[in-house]
PDB file of C-alpha atoms and ligand atoms in Angstrom:
ATOM      1  CA  MET N   1      -6.496 -13.147  27.867  1.00 76.00           C
ATOM      2  CA  THR N   2      -8.409 -11.148  25.242  1.00 87.00           C
ATOM      3  CA  ALA N   3      -9.390 -12.860  22.392  1.00 89.00           C
ATOM      4  CA  LEU N   4      -8.423 -12.240  18.927  1.00 95.00           C
ATOM      5  CA  PRO N   5     -11.220 -11.458  16.777  1.00 98.00           C
ATOM      6  CA  LEU N   6      -9.835 -12.490  13.578  1.00 98.00           C
ATOM      7  CA  ALA N   7     -12.182 -13.975  10.272  1.00 98.00           C
ATOM      8  CA  CYS N   8     -11.076 -15.051   7.467  1.00 98.00           C
ATOM      9  CA  THR N   9     -13.273 -16.117   4.544  1.00 98.00           C
ATOM     10  CA  PRO N  10     -13.393 -19.834   3.918  1.00 98.00           C
ATOM     11  CA  GLU N  11     -10.904 -19.485   0.730  1.00 97.00           C
ATOM     12  CA  VAL N  12      -8.397 -17.532   2.291  1.00 98.00           C
ATOM     13  CA  ARG N  13      -8.256 -20.453   4.911  1.00 98.00           C
ATOM     14  CA  ALA N  14      -8.159 -23.178   3.240  1.00 98.00           C
ATOM     15  CA  ALA N  15      -4.883 -21.683   1.388  1.00 98.00           C
ATOM     16  CA  LEU N  16      -3.589 -20.825   4.077  1.00 98.00           C
ATOM     17  CA  ASP N  17      -4.304 -24.018   5.686  1.00 98.00           C
ATOM     18  CA  GLU N  18      -3.077 -26.107   2.903  1.00 98.00           C
ATOM     19  CA  GLY N  19       0.119 -23.664   2.778  1.00 98.00           C
ATOM     20  CA  ARG N  20      -0.641 -22.160  -0.487  1.00 98.00           C
ATOM     21  CA  PRO N  21       0.885 -19.035  -1.584  1.00 98.00           C
ATOM     22  CA  VAL N  22      -1.883 -15.932  -0.321  1.00 98.00           C
ATOM     23  CA  VAL N  23      -1.296 -12.258  -1.092  1.00 98.00           C
ATOM     24  CA  ALA N  24      -3.066  -9.451   1.243  1.00 98.00           C
ATOM     25  CA  LEU N  25      -4.479  -6.453   0.044  1.00 98.00           C
ATOM     26  CA  GLU N  26      -5.042  -2.918   2.165  1.00 97.00           C
ATOM     27  CA  SER N  27      -8.636  -1.382   2.121  1.00 97.00           C
ATOM     28  CA  THR N  28      -7.695   2.486   2.664  1.00 95.00           C
ATOM     29  CA  ILE N  29      -6.687   2.444  -1.141  1.00 94.00           C
ATOM     30  CA  ILE N  30     -10.263   1.748  -1.549  1.00 95.00           C
ATOM     31  CA  THR N  31     -11.864   3.920   0.916  1.00 93.00           C
ATOM     32  CA  HIS N  32      -9.630   7.310   1.072  1.00 91.00           C
ATOM     33  CA  GLY N  33      -7.715   6.641  -2.436  1.00 90.00           C
ATOM     34  CA  MET N  34      -9.821   6.294  -5.004  1.00 91.00           C
ATOM     35  CA  PRO N  35     -13.225   7.561  -6.017  1.00 90.00           C
ATOM     36  CA  HIS N  36     -16.277   5.436  -6.271  1.00 91.00           C
ATOM     37  CA  PRO N  37     -17.202   3.108  -8.593  1.00 93.00           C
ATOM     38  CA  GLN N  38     -13.099   3.020  -9.776  1.00 93.00           C
ATOM     39  CA  ASN N  39     -12.130   1.463  -5.850  1.00 94.00           C
ATOM     40  CA  VAL N  40     -14.859  -1.101  -6.367  1.00 95.00           C
ATOM     41  CA  GLY N  41     -13.919  -1.748  -9.977  1.00 95.00           C
ATOM     42  CA  MET N  42      -9.861  -2.016  -9.032  1.00 96.00           C
ATOM     43  CA  ALA N  43     -10.290  -3.832  -5.531  1.00 96.00           C
ATOM     44  CA  ARG N  44     -11.831  -6.801  -7.494  1.00 96.00           C
ATOM     45  CA  ASP N  45      -9.384  -6.741 -10.938  1.00 97.00           C
ATOM     46  CA  VAL N  46      -6.245  -6.648  -8.650  1.00 98.00           C
ATOM     47  CA  GLU N  47      -7.742  -9.963  -6.381  1.00 97.00           C
ATOM     48  CA  ALA N  48      -8.829 -11.257  -9.936  1.00 97.00           C
ATOM     49  CA  ALA N  49      -4.679 -10.362 -11.126  1.00 98.00           C
ATOM     50  CA  ILE N  50      -3.582 -12.321  -7.840  1.00 98.00           C
ATOM     51  CA  ARG N  51      -5.668 -15.542  -8.709  1.00 98.00           C
ATOM     52  CA  GLU N  52      -4.954 -15.200 -12.525  1.00 97.00           C
ATOM     53  CA  GLY N  53      -0.929 -15.331 -10.593  1.00 97.00           C
ATOM     54  CA  GLY N  54      -1.684 -18.800  -8.589  1.00 97.00           C
ATOM     55  CA  ALA N  55      -2.296 -17.190  -5.395  1.00 98.00           C
ATOM     56  CA  THR N  56      -5.237 -15.788  -3.296  1.00 98.00           C
ATOM     57  CA  PRO N  57      -5.706 -12.483  -2.757  1.00 98.00           C
ATOM     58  CA  ALA N  58      -6.873 -11.536   0.886  1.00 98.00           C
ATOM     59  CA  THR N  59      -8.150  -7.858   1.027  1.00 98.00           C
ATOM     60  CA  ILE N  60      -8.104  -7.038   4.355  1.00 98.00           C
ATOM     61  CA  ALA N  61     -10.535  -4.587   6.819  1.00 98.00           C
ATOM     62  CA  VAL N  62     -12.014  -3.870   9.791  1.00 98.00           C
ATOM     63  CA  ILE N  63     -15.379  -4.952   9.953  1.00 96.00           C
ATOM     64  CA  ASP N  64     -17.858  -4.245  12.616  1.00 96.00           C
ATOM     65  CA  GLY N  65     -15.432  -4.914  15.341  1.00 97.00           C
ATOM     66  CA  THR N  66     -13.845  -7.754  13.431  1.00 98.00           C
ATOM     67  CA  ILE N  67     -10.538  -7.752  11.518  1.00 98.00           C
ATOM     68  CA  ARG N  68     -11.454  -9.321   8.393  1.00 98.00           C
ATOM     69  CA  ILE N  69      -9.354 -11.234   6.224  1.00 98.00           C
ATOM     70  CA  GLY N  70     -10.818 -12.006   2.532  1.00 98.00           C
ATOM     71  CA  LEU N  71     -13.615  -9.978   1.783  1.00 97.00           C
ATOM     72  CA  ASP N  72     -16.527 -11.348   0.059  1.00 94.00           C
ATOM     73  CA  ASP N  73     -18.107  -9.163  -3.111  1.00 92.00           C
ATOM     74  CA  GLY N  74     -20.891  -8.105  -1.091  1.00 93.00           C
ATOM     75  CA  THR N  75     -18.831  -7.221   1.885  1.00 93.00           C
ATOM     76  CA  LEU N  76     -16.844  -5.875  -0.125  1.00 93.00           C
ATOM     77  CA  GLN N  77     -19.175  -3.661  -2.250  1.00 93.00           C
ATOM     78  CA  SER N  78     -20.649  -2.058   0.754  1.00 91.00           C
ATOM     79  CA  PHE N  79     -17.827  -1.352   2.467  1.00 91.00           C
ATOM     80  CA  ALA N  80     -16.503   0.293  -0.903  1.00 91.00           C
ATOM     81  CA  THR N  81     -19.889   2.276  -0.720  1.00 90.00           C
ATOM     82  CA  ARG N  82     -20.621   3.786   2.882  1.00 87.00           C
ATOM     83  CA  PRO N  83     -20.669   7.097   3.254  1.00 83.00           C
ATOM     84  CA  GLU N  84     -17.372   9.223   2.879  1.00 74.00           C
ATOM     85  CA  GLY N  85     -16.177   9.785   6.669  1.00 81.00           C
ATOM     86  CA  SER N  86     -18.196   7.021   8.095  1.00 89.00           C
ATOM     87  CA  VAL N  87     -15.037   5.029   7.857  1.00 95.00           C
ATOM     88  CA  MET N  88     -12.017   5.194   9.947  1.00 96.00           C
ATOM     89  CA  LYS N  89      -8.411   4.981   8.540  1.00 96.00           C
ATOM     90  CA  LEU N  90      -6.605   2.208  10.851  1.00 98.00           C
ATOM     91  CA  SER N  91      -3.306   2.426  11.209  1.00 98.00           C
ATOM     92  CA  ARG N  92      -1.096   0.892  14.275  1.00 98.00           C
ATOM     93  CA  ALA N  93      -2.263   3.745  16.163  1.00 98.00           C
ATOM     94  CA  ASP N  94      -6.084   2.736  15.291  1.00 97.00           C
ATOM     95  CA  LEU N  95      -6.250  -0.800  15.160  1.00 98.00           C
ATOM     96  CA  ALA N  96      -6.835  -1.850  19.028  1.00 98.00           C
ATOM     97  CA  VAL N  97      -9.677   0.632  19.641  1.00 98.00           C
ATOM     98  CA  ALA N  98     -11.204   0.258  16.611  1.00 98.00           C
ATOM     99  CA  ILE N  99     -11.671  -3.145  17.002  1.00 98.00           C
ATOM    100  CA  ALA N 100     -12.498  -2.538  20.805  1.00 98.00           C
ATOM    101  CA  THR N 101     -15.114   0.075  19.812  1.00 97.00           C
ATOM    102  CA  GLY N 102     -16.576  -2.240  17.650  1.00 97.00           C
ATOM    103  CA  ARG N 103     -15.914   0.126  14.312  1.00 96.00           C
ATOM    104  CA  THR N 104     -15.584  -0.341  10.907  1.00 96.00           C
ATOM    105  CA  GLY N 105     -12.576   1.114   9.201  1.00 97.00           C
ATOM    106  CA  ALA N 106      -9.777   0.426   6.341  1.00 97.00           C
ATOM    107  CA  THR N 107      -6.189  -0.987   6.882  1.00 98.00           C
ATOM    108  CA  THR N 108      -3.024   1.394   6.046  1.00 97.00           C
ATOM    109  CA  VAL N 109       0.023  -0.178   4.268  1.00 98.00           C
ATOM    110  CA  ALA N 110       0.535  -0.693   8.254  1.00 98.00           C
ATOM    111  CA  GLY N 111      -2.469  -1.636   9.542  1.00 98.00           C
ATOM    112  CA  THR N 112      -2.916  -3.951   6.756  1.00 98.00           C
ATOM    113  CA  MET N 113       0.727  -5.960   7.763  1.00 98.00           C
ATOM    114  CA  ILE N 114      -0.401  -6.019  11.276  1.00 98.00           C
ATOM    115  CA  CYS N 115      -2.858  -7.963  10.420  1.00 98.00           C
ATOM    116  CA  ALA N 116      -1.743  -9.816   8.086  1.00 98.00           C
ATOM    117  CA  ALA N 117       0.799 -11.146   9.925  1.00 98.00           C
ATOM    118  CA  LEU N 118      -1.315 -12.408  12.561  1.00 98.00           C
ATOM    119  CA  ALA N 119      -3.058 -14.386   9.907  1.00 98.00           C
ATOM    120  CA  GLY N 120      -0.082 -15.799   8.644  1.00 98.00           C
ATOM    121  CA  ILE N 121       0.573 -14.221   5.562  1.00 98.00           C
ATOM    122  CA  ARG N 122       3.946 -13.107   4.634  1.00 98.00           C
ATOM    123  CA  VAL N 123       3.352 -11.189   1.015  1.00 98.00           C
ATOM    124  CA  PHE N 124       1.128  -7.825   0.605  1.00 98.00           C
ATOM    125  CA  ALA N 125       0.299  -5.751  -2.647  1.00 98.00           C
ATOM    126  CA  THR N 126      -0.390  -1.723  -2.650  1.00 98.00           C
ATOM    127  CA  GLY N 127      -0.230   0.900  -4.819  1.00 96.00           C
ATOM    128  CA  GLY N 128       2.862   3.764  -2.770  1.00 95.00           C
ATOM    129  CA  ILE N 129       3.624   3.767   1.111  1.00 96.00           C
ATOM    130  CA  GLY N 130       3.327   6.358   3.073  1.00 95.00           C
ATOM    131  CA  GLY N 131       6.779   7.959   3.763  1.00 96.00           C
ATOM    132  CA  VAL N 132       8.146  11.291   4.579  1.00 97.00           C
ATOM    133  CA  HIS N 133       6.133  14.419   4.025  1.00 94.00           C
ATOM    134  CA  ARG N 134       7.847  17.609   2.181  1.00 93.00           C
ATOM    135  CA  GLY N 135       7.745  20.121   4.790  1.00 92.00           C
ATOM    136  CA  VAL N 136       8.498  17.391   7.754  1.00 96.00           C
ATOM    137  CA  GLU N 137      10.456  20.492   9.404  1.00 96.00           C
ATOM    138  CA  GLN N 138       7.487  22.272  10.606  1.00 92.00           C
ATOM    139  CA  THR N 139       4.885  18.898  10.336  1.00 91.00           C
ATOM    140  CA  MET N 140       6.862  15.667  11.897  1.00 95.00           C
ATOM    141  CA  ASP N 141       4.898  14.081   9.349  1.00 94.00           C
ATOM    142  CA  ILE N 142       5.643  10.786   9.282  1.00 96.00           C
ATOM    143  CA  SER N 143       4.114   7.558   8.491  1.00 96.00           C
ATOM    144  CA  ALA N 144       3.769   4.726  10.334  1.00 98.00           C
ATOM    145  CA  ASP N 145       3.811   2.539   7.360  1.00 98.00           C
ATOM    146  CA  LEU N 146       7.712   2.940   7.738  1.00 98.00           C
ATOM    147  CA  GLN N 147       8.003   2.133  11.210  1.00 98.00           C
ATOM    148  CA  GLU N 148       6.014  -0.797  10.827  1.00 98.00           C
ATOM    149  CA  LEU N 149       8.230  -2.157   7.657  1.00 98.00           C
ATOM    150  CA  ALA N 150      10.840  -2.115  10.344  1.00 98.00           C
ATOM    151  CA  GLN N 151       9.215  -4.513  13.076  1.00 98.00           C
ATOM    152  CA  THR N 152       6.403  -6.631  11.133  1.00 98.00           C
ATOM    153  CA  ALA N 153       7.747  -9.624   8.635  1.00 98.00           C
ATOM    154  CA  VAL N 154       5.809  -8.734   5.516  1.00 98.00           C
ATOM    155  CA  THR N 155       7.153  -8.320   2.004  1.00 98.00           C
ATOM    156  CA  VAL N 156       5.370  -5.265   0.535  1.00 98.00           C
ATOM    157  CA  VAL N 157       5.112  -4.616  -2.921  1.00 98.00           C
ATOM    158  CA  SER N 158       4.376  -1.025  -4.168  1.00 98.00           C
ATOM    159  CA  ALA N 159       5.398   1.401  -6.918  1.00 98.00           C
ATOM    160  CA  GLY N 160       7.943   3.127  -4.736  1.00 95.00           C
ATOM    161  CA  ALA N 161       6.965   5.902  -2.656  1.00 89.00           C
ATOM    162  CA  LYS N 162       4.743   8.794  -4.039  1.00 85.00           C
ATOM    163  CA  ALA N 163       6.260  11.708  -5.811  1.00 82.00           C
ATOM    164  CA  ILE N 164       4.022  14.103  -3.007  1.00 89.00           C
ATOM    165  CA  LEU N 165       7.010  12.757  -0.631  1.00 95.00           C
ATOM    166  CA  ASP N 166       9.875  13.275   0.684  1.00 97.00           C
ATOM    167  CA  LEU N 167      11.207  11.350  -1.241  1.00 97.00           C
ATOM    168  CA  PRO N 168      15.321  11.392  -0.325  1.00 98.00           C
ATOM    169  CA  ARG N 169      14.785  11.375   3.204  1.00 98.00           C
ATOM    170  CA  THR N 170      11.920   8.268   3.034  1.00 98.00           C
ATOM    171  CA  LEU N 171      14.699   6.953   1.950  1.00 98.00           C
ATOM    172  CA  GLU N 172      17.102   7.831   4.761  1.00 98.00           C
ATOM    173  CA  VAL N 173      14.591   6.627   6.997  1.00 98.00           C
ATOM    174  CA  LEU N 174      13.379   2.825   5.838  1.00 98.00           C
ATOM    175  CA  GLU N 175      17.697   2.850   5.677  1.00 98.00           C
ATOM    176  CA  THR N 176      18.077   4.148   9.070  1.00 98.00           C
ATOM    177  CA  LEU N 177      15.417   1.161  10.412  1.00 98.00           C
ATOM    178  CA  GLY N 178      16.972  -1.197   8.854  1.00 98.00           C
ATOM    179  CA  VAL N 179      14.727  -1.867   5.922  1.00 98.00           C
ATOM    180  CA  PRO N 180      15.671  -3.106   1.977  1.00 98.00           C
ATOM    181  CA  VAL N 181      14.358  -1.571  -0.722  1.00 98.00           C
ATOM    182  CA  ILE N 182      14.601  -3.320  -3.287  1.00 98.00           C
ATOM    183  CA  ALA N 183      13.578  -2.599  -7.229  1.00 98.00           C
ATOM    184  CA  VAL N 184      12.646  -5.217  -9.683  1.00 98.00           C
ATOM    185  CA  GLY N 185      13.720  -4.585 -13.261  1.00 98.00           C
ATOM    186  CA  GLN N 186      15.340  -1.290 -12.946  1.00 98.00           C
ATOM    187  CA  ASP N 187      18.578   0.539 -10.875  1.00 98.00           C
ATOM    188  CA  ALA N 188      15.997   3.357 -10.204  1.00 98.00           C
ATOM    189  CA  LEU N 189      13.748   4.027  -7.378  1.00 98.00           C
ATOM    190  CA  PRO N 190      10.159   4.348  -8.746  1.00 97.00           C
ATOM    191  CA  ALA N 191       8.321   7.013  -7.948  1.00 96.00           C
ATOM    192  CA  PHE N 192       4.753   5.533  -8.368  1.00 96.00           C
ATOM    193  CA  TRP N 193       3.260   7.433 -11.155  1.00 95.00           C
ATOM    194  CA  SER N 194       6.294   7.924 -12.518  1.00 96.00           C
ATOM    195  CA  ARG N 195       8.800   5.108 -13.431  1.00 97.00           C
ATOM    196  CA  ASP N 196      11.909   7.021 -12.312  1.00 96.00           C
ATOM    197  CA  SER N 197      12.683   9.014  -9.129  1.00 96.00           C
ATOM    198  CA  GLY N 198      15.819  10.304 -10.608  1.00 95.00           C
ATOM    199  CA  LEU N 199      17.031   8.659  -6.919  1.00 97.00           C
ATOM    200  CA  PRO N 200      18.817   5.096  -6.863  1.00 98.00           C
ATOM    201  CA  ALA N 201      17.476   2.386  -5.747  1.00 98.00           C
ATOM    202  CA  PRO N 202      19.029   0.675  -2.742  1.00 98.00           C
ATOM    203  CA  LEU N 203      18.721  -2.902  -3.384  1.00 98.00           C
ATOM    204  CA  ARG N 204      17.948  -4.520  -6.874  1.00 98.00           C
ATOM    205  CA  MET N 205      15.794  -8.216  -7.569  1.00 98.00           C
ATOM    206  CA  ASP N 206      14.719  -9.054 -10.508  1.00 98.00           C
ATOM    207  CA  ASP N 207      13.527 -12.417  -9.942  1.00 98.00           C
ATOM    208  CA  PRO N 208      10.567 -13.461  -7.495  1.00 98.00           C
ATOM    209  CA  ALA N 209      12.467 -16.584  -6.274  1.00 98.00           C
ATOM    210  CA  GLN N 210      15.341 -14.292  -5.229  1.00 98.00           C
ATOM    211  CA  ILE N 211      13.062 -11.759  -3.296  1.00 98.00           C
ATOM    212  CA  ALA N 212      11.082 -15.047  -1.535  1.00 98.00           C
ATOM    213  CA  ALA N 213      14.555 -16.179  -0.581  1.00 98.00           C
ATOM    214  CA  ALA N 214      15.347 -12.832   0.403  1.00 98.00           C
ATOM    215  CA  ALA N 215      12.129 -12.856   2.980  1.00 98.00           C
ATOM    216  CA  ARG N 216      13.184 -16.244   4.048  1.00 98.00           C
ATOM    217  CA  MET N 217      16.581 -15.137   4.792  1.00 98.00           C
ATOM    218  CA  ARG N 218      15.656 -12.394   6.616  1.00 98.00           C
ATOM    219  CA  ARG N 219      13.520 -14.832   9.635  1.00 97.00           C
ATOM    220  CA  ALA N 220      16.886 -17.013   9.481  1.00 98.00           C
ATOM    221  CA  LEU N 221      19.015 -14.455  10.159  1.00 98.00           C
ATOM    222  CA  GLY N 222      16.011 -13.580  13.179  1.00 98.00           C
ATOM    223  CA  LEU N 223      15.924 -10.412  11.399  1.00 97.00           C
ATOM    224  CA  PRO N 224      12.316  -8.885  12.322  1.00 96.00           C
ATOM    225  CA  GLY N 225      10.908  -6.674  10.186  1.00 98.00           C
ATOM    226  CA  GLY N 226       9.656  -6.601   5.875  1.00 98.00           C
ATOM    227  CA  GLN N 227      11.203  -5.576   3.102  1.00 98.00           C
ATOM    228  CA  LEU N 228       9.971  -3.247   0.477  1.00 98.00           C
ATOM    229  CA  VAL N 229       9.449  -4.088  -3.100  1.00 98.00           C
ATOM    230  CA  VAL N 230       9.954  -0.848  -5.934  1.00 98.00           C
ATOM    231  CA  ASN N 231       8.420  -2.263  -8.343  1.00 98.00           C
ATOM    232  CA  PRO N 232       7.976   0.871 -11.578  1.00 98.00           C
ATOM    233  CA  ILE N 233       4.964   1.351 -13.057  1.00 98.00           C
ATOM    234  CA  PRO N 234       3.902   0.024 -17.000  1.00 98.00           C
ATOM    235  CA  ALA N 235       5.430   2.708 -19.251  1.00 98.00           C
ATOM    236  CA  ASP N 236       2.321   2.510 -21.115  1.00 97.00           C
ATOM    237  CA  ALA N 237       0.953   3.948 -17.849  1.00 97.00           C
ATOM    238  CA  GLU N 238       2.863   6.174 -16.529  1.00 97.00           C
ATOM    239  CA  ILE N 239       2.714  10.053 -16.096  1.00 96.00           C
ATOM    240  CA  PRO N 240       6.655  11.480 -16.365  1.00 94.00           C
ATOM    241  CA  ARG N 241       8.062  13.159 -13.821  1.00 93.00           C
ATOM    242  CA  PRO N 242       7.840  16.634 -15.223  1.00 93.00           C
ATOM    243  CA  GLU N 243       4.246  16.454 -15.986  1.00 94.00           C
ATOM    244  CA  ILE N 244       3.335  14.967 -12.799  1.00 95.00           C
ATOM    245  CA  MET N 245       5.874  16.934 -10.284  1.00 94.00           C
ATOM    246  CA  PRO N 246       3.870  20.564 -11.502  1.00 95.00           C
ATOM    247  CA  LEU N 247       0.008  19.528 -10.195  1.00 95.00           C
ATOM    248  CA  VAL N 248       1.686  18.093  -6.830  1.00 94.00           C
ATOM    249  CA  GLU N 249       3.745  21.093  -6.282  1.00 94.00           C
ATOM    250  CA  GLN N 250      -0.081  22.983  -7.198  1.00 96.00           C
ATOM    251  CA  ALA N 251      -2.047  20.028  -4.657  1.00 96.00           C
ATOM    252  CA  LEU N 252       0.833  20.690  -1.749  1.00 94.00           C
ATOM    253  CA  SER N 253       0.568  24.218  -1.569  1.00 94.00           C
ATOM    254  CA  GLU N 254      -3.496  24.023  -1.386  1.00 96.00           C
ATOM    255  CA  ALA N 255      -2.943  20.993   1.164  1.00 95.00           C
ATOM    256  CA  SER N 256      -0.982  23.902   3.042  1.00 91.00           C
ATOM    257  CA  ALA N 257      -3.391  27.143   2.442  1.00 96.00           C
ATOM    258  CA  GLN N 258      -6.120  24.545   3.564  1.00 97.00           C
ATOM    259  CA  GLY N 259      -4.410  23.835   6.649  1.00 94.00           C
ATOM    260  CA  ILE N 260      -5.262  20.022   5.633  1.00 94.00           C
ATOM    261  CA  ALA N 261      -3.379  18.107   8.876  1.00 89.00           C
ATOM    262  CA  ALA N 262      -2.306  14.423  10.022  1.00 89.00           C
ATOM    263  CA  LYS N 263      -4.209  11.510   8.538  1.00 91.00           C
ATOM    264  CA  ASP N 264      -6.336  13.703   5.934  1.00 93.00           C
ATOM    265  CA  VAL N 265      -2.899  14.706   4.212  1.00 90.00           C
ATOM    266  CA  THR N 266      -2.726  11.868   1.981  1.00 90.00           C
ATOM    267  CA  PRO N 267      -6.396  11.229   0.691  1.00 92.00           C
ATOM    268  CA  PHE N 268      -6.741  14.924   0.317  1.00 95.00           C
ATOM    269  CA  LEU N 269      -3.544  15.553  -2.122  1.00 93.00           C
ATOM    270  CA  LEU N 270      -4.489  12.158  -4.400  1.00 91.00           C
ATOM    271  CA  ASP N 271      -7.930  13.747  -5.099  1.00 93.00           C
ATOM    272  CA  ARG N 272      -6.871  16.887  -6.128  1.00 95.00           C
ATOM    273  CA  ILE N 273      -3.840  15.218  -8.248  1.00 95.00           C
ATOM    274  CA  PHE N 274      -6.664  13.157  -9.679  1.00 93.00           C
ATOM    275  CA  THR N 275      -8.902  16.079 -10.122  1.00 94.00           C
ATOM    276  CA  LEU N 276      -5.801  18.374 -11.781  1.00 95.00           C
ATOM    277  CA  THR N 277      -4.339  15.530 -13.662  1.00 94.00           C
ATOM    278  CA  GLU N 278      -8.621  14.809 -15.551  1.00 93.00           C
ATOM    279  CA  GLY N 279      -8.234  11.257 -13.953  1.00 92.00           C
ATOM    280  CA  ARG N 280      -5.285  10.401 -15.520  1.00 95.00           C
ATOM    281  CA  SER N 281      -3.996   9.774 -12.016  1.00 94.00           C
ATOM    282  CA  LEU N 282      -6.364   7.319 -11.266  1.00 94.00           C
ATOM    283  CA  ALA N 283      -6.340   4.959 -14.014  1.00 95.00           C
ATOM    284  CA  ALA N 284      -2.330   4.995 -13.520  1.00 96.00           C
ATOM    285  CA  ASN N 285      -3.149   4.052 -10.002  1.00 96.00           C
ATOM    286  CA  THR N 286      -4.949   1.294 -10.898  1.00 96.00           C
ATOM    287  CA  ALA N 287      -2.314   0.009 -13.750  1.00 97.00           C
ATOM    288  CA  LEU N 288       0.361   0.045 -11.381  1.00 98.00           C
ATOM    289  CA  VAL N 289      -1.421  -1.915  -8.191  1.00 98.00           C
ATOM    290  CA  LEU N 290      -2.211  -4.345 -10.993  1.00 98.00           C
ATOM    291  CA  ASN N 291       1.464  -4.906 -12.150  1.00 98.00           C
ATOM    292  CA  ASN N 292       2.295  -5.580  -8.752  1.00 98.00           C
ATOM    293  CA  ALA N 293      -0.572  -7.566  -7.502  1.00 98.00           C
ATOM    294  CA  ARG N 294       0.646  -9.816 -10.185  1.00 98.00           C
ATOM    295  CA  LEU N 295       4.498  -9.806  -8.894  1.00 98.00           C
ATOM    296  CA  ALA N 296       3.569  -9.980  -5.578  1.00 98.00           C
ATOM    297  CA  ALA N 297       1.379 -13.882  -6.589  1.00 98.00           C
ATOM    298  CA  ARG N 298       4.605 -15.335  -8.369  1.00 98.00           C
ATOM    299  CA  ILE N 299       7.130 -13.906  -4.540  1.00 98.00           C
ATOM    300  CA  ALA N 300       4.096 -15.519  -2.881  1.00 98.00           C
ATOM    301  CA  ALA N 301       4.333 -18.343  -5.017  1.00 98.00           C
ATOM    302  CA  ALA N 302       8.106 -19.039  -4.685  1.00 98.00           C
ATOM    303  CA  GLY N 303       7.791 -19.365  -0.932  1.00 97.00           C
ATOM    304  CA  ALA N 304       8.017 -15.389   0.962  1.00 97.00           C
TER     305      ALA N 304
HETATM  306  N1  LIG P   1      -1.075   4.588  -1.799  1.00 78.10           N
HETATM  307  C1  LIG P   1      -1.975   4.608  -2.355  1.00 78.10           C
HETATM  308  N2  LIG P   1      -3.345   5.399  -2.121  1.00 78.10           N
HETATM  309  C2  LIG P   1      -3.725   5.324  -0.766  1.00 78.10           C
HETATM  310  C3  LIG P   1      -2.831   4.867  -0.017  1.00 78.10           C
HETATM  311  C4  LIG P   1      -1.236   5.187  -0.306  1.00 78.10           C
HETATM  312  O1  LIG P   1      -2.147   4.892  -4.081  1.00 78.10           O
HETATM  313  O2  LIG P   1      -4.862   5.501  -0.703  1.00 78.10           O
HETATM  314  C5  LIG P   1      -2.589   4.967   1.599  1.00 78.10           C
HETATM  315  C6  LIG P   1      -1.752   3.615   2.331  1.00 78.10           C
HETATM  316  O3  LIG P   1      -3.085   2.975   2.625  1.00 78.10           O
HETATM  317  C7  LIG P   1      -0.801   3.749   2.597  1.00 78.10           C
HETATM  318  C8  LIG P   1      -1.459   5.271   3.396  1.00 78.10           C
HETATM  319  O4  LIG P   1      -0.741   2.954   3.943  1.00 78.10           O
HETATM  320  O5  LIG P   1      -2.269   5.883   2.049  1.00 78.10           O
HETATM  321  C9  LIG P   1      -0.733   6.379   4.522  1.00 78.10           C
HETATM  322  O6  LIG P   1      -1.140   7.049   4.689  1.00 78.10           O
HETATM  323  P1  LIG P   1      -0.293   8.049   5.926  1.00 78.10           P
HETATM  324  O7  LIG P   1       0.247   8.892   5.140  1.00 78.10           O
HETATM  325  O8  LIG P   1      -1.127   9.452   6.223  1.00 78.10           O
HETATM  326  O9  LIG P   1       0.251   7.516   6.747  1.00 78.10           O
HETATM  327 MN1  LIG P   2       0.553  11.603   8.024  1.00 78.10          MN
END
């Protein structure tokens, strides 16, 4: 049997061994989702928010062929400053190849869920998940994040799916796959930079302890897969839909004019929207990740 190259930091190892709450964090948002140096600042602030919430943060990445659960300061800094293109974007399809060949890569939501579950971590905070892309009729572009939620038992705390996606179809696919989509504090599905997508969320739970109880009940029922928690961005940081949508449309038409495809779509759109909003999308993205980290710490502390 092939040994599993997985290494936890001493801090994460101790928390897991003692049964204390741990919250996983992804690394694609650091390398492919935000510019430097804001990405490093965000990663550190999010870890601090999880500690304040009484849980241990575990940022996950693959470094030189080893799954790293928890990144110390120096490792995070060097990881976040690697030249563009030298860090792979690792989803379910890429993980084994990257590890077997000693590569370095950032884990997406799907990749992070797989690694978190292997380490025994049940709660994960991120910004936005991937989903069904607009124009799916032509491109067939559906993020592997959706399939992962259907099969890997991790509660993922997000601010919904980005408005660059086809949100009604994303919800339909999640329903087909049997993934609970749980809004917190409101009935509407949030849309990442905006609090309200204009669509109702399928489920709502306002109490982190109830969300943890639902995760335990899934296991008791023998249901595979996780839960998707959709937590609206704080009101003071949101970019309302009427403001962001024209910029999203512009970024989407640029992407199609330039023939951007596959893994490059999401990073391209995020970068264009950052420029088009003059940085406001980045401030919003940072605020919503912090907000999700705080909620994830409470769900983990409640024993998800
Ligand atoms: N949300 C963000 N920034 C990101 C991503 C999501 O705010 O960088 C990343 C996540 O890692 C997610 C990935 O899993 O984008 C989705 O990529 P794709 O659409 O290629 O599956
Ligand atoms: Mn895709």
